[in-house]
Tab-separated table of N, CA and C in Angstrom:
chain	number	residue	atom	x	y	z
A	1	UNK	N	191.528	74.759	82.427
A	1	UNK	CA	191.093	75.997	83.039
A	1	UNK	C	191.596	77.150	82.191
A	2	UNK	N	190.781	78.125	82.002
A	2	UNK	CA	191.178	79.362	81.336
A	2	UNK	C	190.456	80.524	82.005
A	3	UNK	N	191.226	81.487	82.447
A	3	UNK	CA	190.690	82.725	83.002
A	3	UNK	C	190.949	83.810	81.966
A	4	UNK	N	189.923	84.550	81.591
A	4	UNK	CA	190.038	85.506	80.494
A	4	UNK	C	189.749	86.909	81.001
A	5	UNK	N	190.675	87.825	80.689
A	5	UNK	CA	190.490	89.240	81.005
A	5	UNK	C	190.404	90.004	79.689
A	6	UNK	N	189.421	90.872	79.592
A	6	UNK	CA	189.223	91.702	78.407
A	6	UNK	C	189.299	93.159	78.853
A	7	UNK	N	190.284	93.874	78.334
A	7	UNK	CA	190.467	95.289	78.632
A	7	UNK	C	189.987	96.105	77.444
A	8	UNK	N	189.268	97.180	77.719
A	8	UNK	CA	188.825	98.076	76.661
A	8	UNK	C	188.250	99.339	77.254
A	9	UNK	N	187.969	100.275	76.374
A	9	UNK	CA	187.297	101.484	76.836
A	9	UNK	C	185.897	101.125	77.338
A	10	UNK	N	185.469	101.808	78.362
A	10	UNK	CA	184.157	101.566	78.961
A	10	UNK	C	183.050	101.624	77.902
A	11	UNK	N	183.115	102.607	77.006
A	11	UNK	CA	182.069	102.750	75.986
A	11	UNK	C	182.033	101.537	75.060
A	12	UNK	N	183.184	101.011	74.693
A	12	UNK	CA	183.241	99.837	73.816
A	12	UNK	C	182.703	98.610	74.524
A	13	UNK	N	183.139	98.393	75.756
A	13	UNK	CA	182.678	97.214	76.482
A	13	UNK	C	181.186	97.300	76.797
A	14	UNK	N	180.704	98.490	77.138
A	14	UNK	CA	179.265	98.655	77.371
A	14	UNK	C	178.464	98.300	76.117
A	15	UNK	N	178.984	98.668	74.975
A	15	UNK	CA	178.287	98.429	73.709
A	15	UNK	C	178.346	96.962	73.285
A	16	UNK	N	179.479	96.297	73.528
A	16	UNK	CA	179.708	94.986	72.921
A	16	UNK	C	179.823	93.817	73.897
A	17	UNK	N	179.667	94.038	75.186
A	17	UNK	CA	179.938	92.985	76.164
A	17	UNK	C	179.184	91.676	75.908
A	18	UNK	N	177.879	91.671	75.728
A	18	UNK	CA	177.194	90.388	75.505
A	18	UNK	C	177.701	89.658	74.253
A	19	UNK	N	177.931	90.394	73.182
A	19	UNK	CA	178.414	89.771	71.948
A	19	UNK	C	179.857	89.278	72.110
A	20	UNK	N	180.685	90.038	72.806
A	20	UNK	CA	182.053	89.597	73.091
A	20	UNK	C	182.050	88.317	73.910
A	21	UNK	N	181.194	88.277	74.921
A	21	UNK	CA	181.119	87.100	75.783
A	21	UNK	C	180.802	85.846	74.976
A	22	UNK	N	179.851	85.947	74.070
A	22	UNK	CA	179.485	84.794	73.240
A	22	UNK	C	180.599	84.425	72.262
A	23	UNK	N	181.198	85.422	71.636
A	23	UNK	CA	182.270	85.159	70.674
A	23	UNK	C	183.463	84.497	71.348
A	24	UNK	N	183.859	85.029	72.482
A	24	UNK	CA	185.026	84.494	73.185
A	24	UNK	C	184.752	83.085	73.687
A	25	UNK	N	183.605	82.885	74.313
A	25	UNK	CA	183.315	81.555	74.846
A	25	UNK	C	183.158	80.533	73.716
A	26	UNK	N	182.567	80.936	72.616
A	26	UNK	CA	182.454	80.025	71.476
A	26	UNK	C	183.814	79.587	70.960
A	27	UNK	N	184.759	80.520	70.893
A	27	UNK	CA	186.110	80.186	70.437
A	27	UNK	C	186.800	79.244	71.414
A	28	UNK	N	186.656	79.502	72.706
A	28	UNK	CA	187.281	78.653	73.723
A	28	UNK	C	186.693	77.242	73.682
A	29	UNK	N	185.372	77.136	73.579
A	29	UNK	CA	184.745	75.812	73.521
A	29	UNK	C	185.205	75.046	72.280
A	30	UNK	N	185.282	75.729	71.156
A	30	UNK	CA	185.647	75.065	69.915
A	30	UNK	C	187.126	74.679	69.881
A	31	UNK	N	188.003	75.642	70.130
A	31	UNK	CA	189.435	75.393	69.973
A	31	UNK	C	190.032	74.560	71.106
A	32	UNK	N	189.528	74.758	72.326
A	32	UNK	CA	190.110	74.062	73.483
A	32	UNK	C	189.207	72.954	74.014
A	33	UNK	N	188.084	72.728	73.332
A	33	UNK	CA	187.134	71.670	73.687
A	33	UNK	C	186.627	71.822	75.121
A	34	UNK	N	186.281	73.057	75.484
A	34	UNK	CA	185.750	73.342	76.808
A	34	UNK	C	184.273	73.021	76.876
A	35	UNK	N	183.798	72.578	78.040
A	35	UNK	CA	182.359	72.404	78.216
A	35	UNK	C	181.669	73.767	78.322
A	36	UNK	N	180.410	73.840	77.939
A	36	UNK	CA	179.693	75.125	77.922
A	36	UNK	C	179.651	75.843	79.275
A	37	UNK	N	179.608	75.098	80.369
A	37	UNK	CA	179.479	75.735	81.684
A	37	UNK	C	180.775	76.344	82.204
A	38	UNK	N	181.894	76.140	81.551
A	38	UNK	CA	183.190	76.656	82.004
A	38	UNK	C	183.466	78.020	81.373
A	39	UNK	N	182.760	79.028	81.853
A	39	UNK	CA	182.910	80.382	81.331
A	39	UNK	C	183.503	81.258	82.436
A	40	UNK	N	184.737	81.724	82.210
A	40	UNK	CA	185.436	82.566	83.178
A	40	UNK	C	185.940	83.804	82.462
A	41	UNK	N	185.171	84.877	82.495
A	41	UNK	CA	185.534	86.112	81.802
A	41	UNK	C	185.401	87.289	82.753
A	42	UNK	N	186.363	88.203	82.661
A	42	UNK	CA	186.312	89.444	83.438
A	42	UNK	C	186.541	90.603	82.486
A	43	UNK	N	185.687	91.585	82.583
A	43	UNK	CA	185.767	92.759	81.715
A	43	UNK	C	186.279	93.927	82.531
A	44	UNK	N	187.354	94.531	82.055
A	44	UNK	CA	187.965	95.663	82.740
A	44	UNK	C	187.731	96.896	81.886
A	45	UNK	N	186.683	97.628	82.239
A	45	UNK	CA	186.258	98.808	81.496
A	45	UNK	C	187.052	100.018	81.987
A	46	UNK	N	187.708	100.672	81.060
A	46	UNK	CA	188.610	101.764	81.408
A	46	UNK	C	188.144	103.080	80.806
A	47	UNK	N	188.462	104.149	81.504
A	47	UNK	CA	188.227	105.490	80.989
A	47	UNK	C	189.361	105.854	80.030
A	48	UNK	N	189.133	106.762	79.093
A	48	UNK	CA	190.176	107.110	78.120
A	48	UNK	C	191.521	107.493	78.762
A	49	UNK	N	191.504	108.156	79.886
A	49	UNK	CA	192.758	108.544	80.539
A	49	UNK	C	193.535	107.342	81.067
A	50	UNK	N	192.844	106.203	81.249
A	50	UNK	CA	193.466	105.011	81.816
A	50	UNK	C	193.802	103.946	80.776
A	51	UNK	N	193.531	104.211	79.515
A	51	UNK	CA	193.734	103.193	78.477
A	51	UNK	C	194.349	103.857	77.254
A	52	UNK	N	195.659	103.870	77.225
A	52	UNK	CA	196.388	104.492	76.119
A	52	UNK	C	196.735	103.416	75.095
A	53	UNK	N	196.609	103.755	73.829
A	53	UNK	CA	196.885	102.797	72.766
A	53	UNK	C	197.407	103.545	71.548
A	54	UNK	N	198.042	102.831	70.615
A	54	UNK	CA	198.640	103.486	69.448
A	54	UNK	C	197.609	104.205	68.576
A	55	UNK	N	198.086	105.191	67.852
A	55	UNK	CA	197.216	105.994	66.974
A	55	UNK	C	196.562	105.181	65.856
A	56	UNK	N	197.160	104.031	65.495
A	56	UNK	CA	196.578	103.245	64.405
A	56	UNK	C	195.519	102.254	64.908
A	57	UNK	N	195.086	102.399	66.156
A	57	UNK	CA	193.971	101.619	66.703
A	57	UNK	C	192.794	102.563	66.913
A	58	UNK	N	191.605	101.989	66.954
A	58	UNK	CA	190.413	102.826	67.141
A	58	UNK	C	189.948	102.781	68.594
A	59	UNK	N	188.856	103.452	68.872
A	59	UNK	CA	188.282	103.446	70.219
A	59	UNK	C	187.732	102.067	70.597
A	60	UNK	N	187.714	101.126	69.656
A	60	UNK	CA	187.249	99.761	69.931
A	60	UNK	C	188.391	98.807	70.270
A	61	UNK	N	189.583	99.346	70.419
A	61	UNK	CA	190.766	98.537	70.724
A	61	UNK	C	190.535	97.692	71.979
A	62	UNK	N	190.904	96.409	71.911
A	62	UNK	CA	190.760	95.473	73.020
A	62	UNK	C	192.071	94.748	73.273
A	63	UNK	N	192.339	94.468	74.524
A	63	UNK	CA	193.425	93.566	74.900
A	63	UNK	C	192.771	92.378	75.594
A	64	UNK	N	193.077	91.189	75.107
A	64	UNK	CA	192.522	89.966	75.677
A	64	UNK	C	193.683	89.142	76.220
A	65	UNK	N	193.641	88.855	77.511
A	65	UNK	CA	194.660	88.038	78.167
A	65	UNK	C	193.994	86.764	78.670
A	66	UNK	N	194.582	85.628	78.297
A	66	UNK	CA	194.019	84.342	78.686
A	66	UNK	C	195.067	83.561	79.459
A	67	UNK	N	194.769	83.287	80.722
A	67	UNK	CA	195.619	82.433	81.556
A	67	UNK	C	195.061	81.020	81.489
A	68	UNK	N	195.930	80.042	81.186
A	68	UNK	CA	195.442	78.685	81.050
A	68	UNK	C	196.481	77.679	81.496
A	69	UNK	N	195.995	76.483	81.834
A	69	UNK	CA	196.893	75.380	82.154
A	69	UNK	C	197.761	75.104	80.939
A	70	UNK	N	199.038	74.790	81.171
A	70	UNK	CA	199.869	74.372	80.056
A	70	UNK	C	199.428	72.978	79.605
A	71	UNK	N	199.728	72.656	78.362
A	71	UNK	CA	199.398	71.339	77.841
A	71	UNK	C	198.690	71.350	76.506
A	72	UNK	N	198.220	72.524	76.074
A	72	UNK	CA	197.573	72.583	74.769
A	72	UNK	C	198.627	72.567	73.664
A	73	UNK	N	198.277	71.974	72.547
A	73	UNK	CA	199.192	71.939	71.403
A	73	UNK	C	199.289	73.326	70.771
A	74	UNK	N	200.353	73.533	70.028
A	74	UNK	CA	200.494	74.790	69.277
A	74	UNK	C	199.326	74.967	68.324
A	75	UNK	N	198.884	73.886	67.706
A	75	UNK	CA	197.764	73.964	66.770
A	75	UNK	C	196.494	74.431	67.477
A	76	UNK	N	196.222	73.929	68.680
A	76	UNK	CA	195.024	74.332	69.423
A	76	UNK	C	195.103	75.804	69.810
A	77	UNK	N	196.277	76.266	70.236
A	77	UNK	CA	196.431	77.668	70.637
A	77	UNK	C	196.292	78.601	69.427
A	78	UNK	N	196.870	78.217	68.301
A	78	UNK	CA	196.731	79.032	67.093
A	78	UNK	C	195.275	79.048	66.613
A	79	UNK	N	194.606	77.908	66.734
A	79	UNK	CA	193.200	77.845	66.366
A	79	UNK	C	192.379	78.777	67.261
A	80	UNK	N	192.672	78.788	68.556
A	80	UNK	CA	191.978	79.687	69.474
A	80	UNK	C	192.170	81.139	69.058
A	81	UNK	N	193.394	81.522	68.779
A	81	UNK	CA	193.674	82.909	68.390
A	81	UNK	C	192.923	83.260	67.108
A	82	UNK	N	192.990	82.400	66.120
A	82	UNK	CA	192.295	82.667	64.856
A	82	UNK	C	190.781	82.772	65.063
A	83	UNK	N	190.243	81.854	65.861
A	83	UNK	CA	188.794	81.889	66.100
A	83	UNK	C	188.385	83.139	66.869
A	84	UNK	N	189.212	83.588	67.807
A	84	UNK	CA	188.887	84.814	68.526
A	84	UNK	C	188.783	85.993	67.564
A	85	UNK	N	189.773	86.150	66.693
A	85	UNK	CA	189.714	87.242	65.716
A	85	UNK	C	188.451	87.129	64.861
A	86	UNK	N	188.184	85.936	64.349
A	86	UNK	CA	187.043	85.735	63.459
A	86	UNK	C	185.718	85.967	64.173
A	87	UNK	N	185.531	85.310	65.302
A	87	UNK	CA	184.243	85.374	65.999
A	87	UNK	C	183.965	86.771	66.566
A	88	UNK	N	184.983	87.424	67.108
A	88	UNK	CA	184.779	88.779	67.621
A	88	UNK	C	184.380	89.706	66.475
A	89	UNK	N	185.057	89.566	65.339
A	89	UNK	CA	184.679	90.372	64.178
A	89	UNK	C	183.252	90.123	63.741
A	90	UNK	N	182.860	88.857	63.672
A	90	UNK	CA	181.506	88.506	63.246
A	90	UNK	C	180.447	88.995	64.234
A	91	UNK	N	180.707	88.871	65.523
A	91	UNK	CA	179.717	89.218	66.552
A	91	UNK	C	179.640	90.712	66.854
A	92	UNK	N	180.765	91.435	66.642
A	92	UNK	CA	180.801	92.835	67.081
A	92	UNK	C	181.165	93.821	65.982
A	93	UNK	N	181.790	93.345	64.919
A	93	UNK	CA	182.291	94.247	63.895
A	93	UNK	C	183.655	94.833	64.235
A	94	UNK	N	184.223	94.465	65.377
A	94	UNK	CA	185.558	94.951	65.744
A	94	UNK	C	186.580	94.178	64.922
A	95	UNK	N	187.437	94.915	64.209
A	95	UNK	CA	188.402	94.300	63.313
A	95	UNK	C	189.655	93.811	64.013
A	96	UNK	N	190.385	92.951	63.318
A	96	UNK	CA	191.606	92.361	63.864
A	96	UNK	C	192.637	93.412	64.254
A	97	UNK	N	192.676	94.542	63.562
A	97	UNK	CA	193.611	95.618	63.886
A	97	UNK	C	193.407	96.135	65.308
A	98	UNK	N	192.193	95.968	65.836
A	98	UNK	CA	191.844	96.490	67.155
A	98	UNK	C	191.811	95.417	68.242
A	99	UNK	N	192.383	94.256	67.967
A	99	UNK	CA	192.368	93.171	68.952
A	99	UNK	C	193.793	92.659	69.148
A	100	UNK	N	194.206	92.570	70.400
A	100	UNK	CA	195.495	91.944	70.734
A	100	UNK	C	195.224	90.874	71.769
A	101	UNK	N	195.841	89.712	71.561
A	101	UNK	CA	195.586	88.531	72.385
A	101	UNK	C	196.918	88.008	72.904
A	102	UNK	N	196.956	87.697	74.200
A	102	UNK	CA	198.122	87.055	74.788
A	102	UNK	C	197.657	85.851	75.586
A	103	UNK	N	198.305	84.707	75.362
A	103	UNK	CA	198.049	83.499	76.139
A	103	UNK	C	199.170	83.342	77.153
A	104	UNK	N	198.802	83.127	78.398
A	104	UNK	CA	199.758	82.884	79.473
A	104	UNK	C	199.530	81.465	79.981
A	105	UNK	N	200.509	80.580	79.769
A	105	UNK	CA	200.377	79.201	80.217
A	105	UNK	C	201.191	78.981	81.485
A	106	UNK	N	200.588	78.295	82.441
A	106	UNK	CA	201.298	77.950	83.661
A	106	UNK	C	201.001	76.495	84.014
A	107	UNK	N	201.918	75.856	84.749
A	107	UNK	CA	201.668	74.479	85.179
A	107	UNK	C	200.434	74.411	86.069
A	108	UNK	N	199.747	73.295	86.015
A	108	UNK	CA	198.520	73.131	86.807
A	108	UNK	C	198.776	73.295	88.297
A	109	UNK	N	199.961	72.909	88.761
A	109	UNK	CA	200.232	73.027	90.196
A	109	UNK	C	200.339	74.481	90.659
A	110	UNK	N	200.408	75.426	89.718
A	110	UNK	CA	200.464	76.847	90.063
A	110	UNK	C	199.077	77.470	90.224
A	111	UNK	N	198.041	76.690	90.105
A	111	UNK	CA	196.673	77.167	90.243
A	111	UNK	C	196.072	76.611	91.529
A	112	UNK	N	195.217	77.379	92.172
A	112	UNK	CA	194.438	76.908	93.303
A	112	UNK	C	192.972	77.050	92.975
A	113	UNK	N	192.248	75.922	92.964
A	113	UNK	CA	190.851	75.928	92.524
A	113	UNK	C	190.034	75.037	93.452
A	114	UNK	N	188.956	75.578	93.968
A	114	UNK	CA	188.029	74.826	94.831
A	114	UNK	C	188.756	74.097	95.960
A	115	UNK	N	189.752	74.758	96.558
A	115	UNK	CA	190.442	74.215	97.718
A	115	UNK	C	191.574	73.254	97.422
A	116	UNK	N	191.940	73.107	96.135
A	116	UNK	CA	192.997	72.169	95.763
A	116	UNK	C	193.988	72.807	94.805
A	117	UNK	N	195.241	72.330	94.813
A	117	UNK	CA	196.146	72.708	93.723
A	117	UNK	C	195.585	72.156	92.411
A	118	UNK	N	195.788	72.880	91.341
A	118	UNK	CA	195.207	72.502	90.058
A	118	UNK	C	195.580	71.122	89.566
A	119	UNK	N	196.785	70.639	89.907
A	119	UNK	CA	197.191	69.312	89.440
A	119	UNK	C	196.528	68.189	90.234
A	120	UNK	N	195.830	68.516	91.320
A	120	UNK	CA	195.102	67.506	92.097
A	120	UNK	C	193.598	67.566	91.825
A	121	UNK	N	193.213	68.449	90.954
A	121	UNK	CA	191.802	68.693	90.669
A	121	UNK	C	191.307	67.767	89.569
A	122	UNK	N	190.180	67.133	89.792
A	122	UNK	CA	189.541	66.341	88.745
A	122	UNK	C	188.818	67.271	87.777
A	123	UNK	N	189.063	67.109	86.488
A	123	UNK	CA	188.450	67.949	85.471
A	123	UNK	C	187.473	67.150	84.630
A	124	UNK	N	186.452	67.811	84.138
A	124	UNK	CA	185.489	67.131	83.248
A	124	UNK	C	185.758	67.476	81.787
A	125	UNK	N	187.000	67.864	81.490
A	125	UNK	CA	187.417	68.132	80.116
A	125	UNK	C	188.908	67.809	80.021
A	126	UNK	N	189.402	67.694	78.805
A	126	UNK	CA	190.790	67.344	78.560
A	126	UNK	C	191.601	68.600	78.298
A	127	UNK	N	192.758	68.694	78.932
A	127	UNK	CA	193.646	69.839	78.716
A	127	UNK	C	194.522	69.616	77.487
A	128	UNK	N	194.937	68.402	77.261
A	128	UNK	CA	195.858	68.085	76.165
A	128	UNK	C	195.104	67.951	74.845
A	129	UNK	N	194.769	69.095	74.243
A	129	UNK	CA	194.089	69.101	72.943
A	129	UNK	C	195.007	69.689	71.898
């Protein structure tokens, strides 16, 4: 399971949302071996007064937070991060300087999904990649 939040200025997200969605999901499917139907993305479009960032970032600055079950290898997580930078750049033109990514891993029992704790849930994909 991975829940993804993308924070950015409203103008940036309005301009790039479809391309971001494809880039992010492509990276997740490739690096974490997710099935195509497992797309969980939320876009938090902010006004300039609500989204402060350093002067060396542009108006396309994005923060991407990914909550996921623990169990992925360091190699898989690094591959995900690298693919996110690459694919977002290719799909949107937003450079790595304007993207920050944080992965938050929690035990499966800390999730509640479809009426069950996550560790009791049958999955159609492997977490340990």
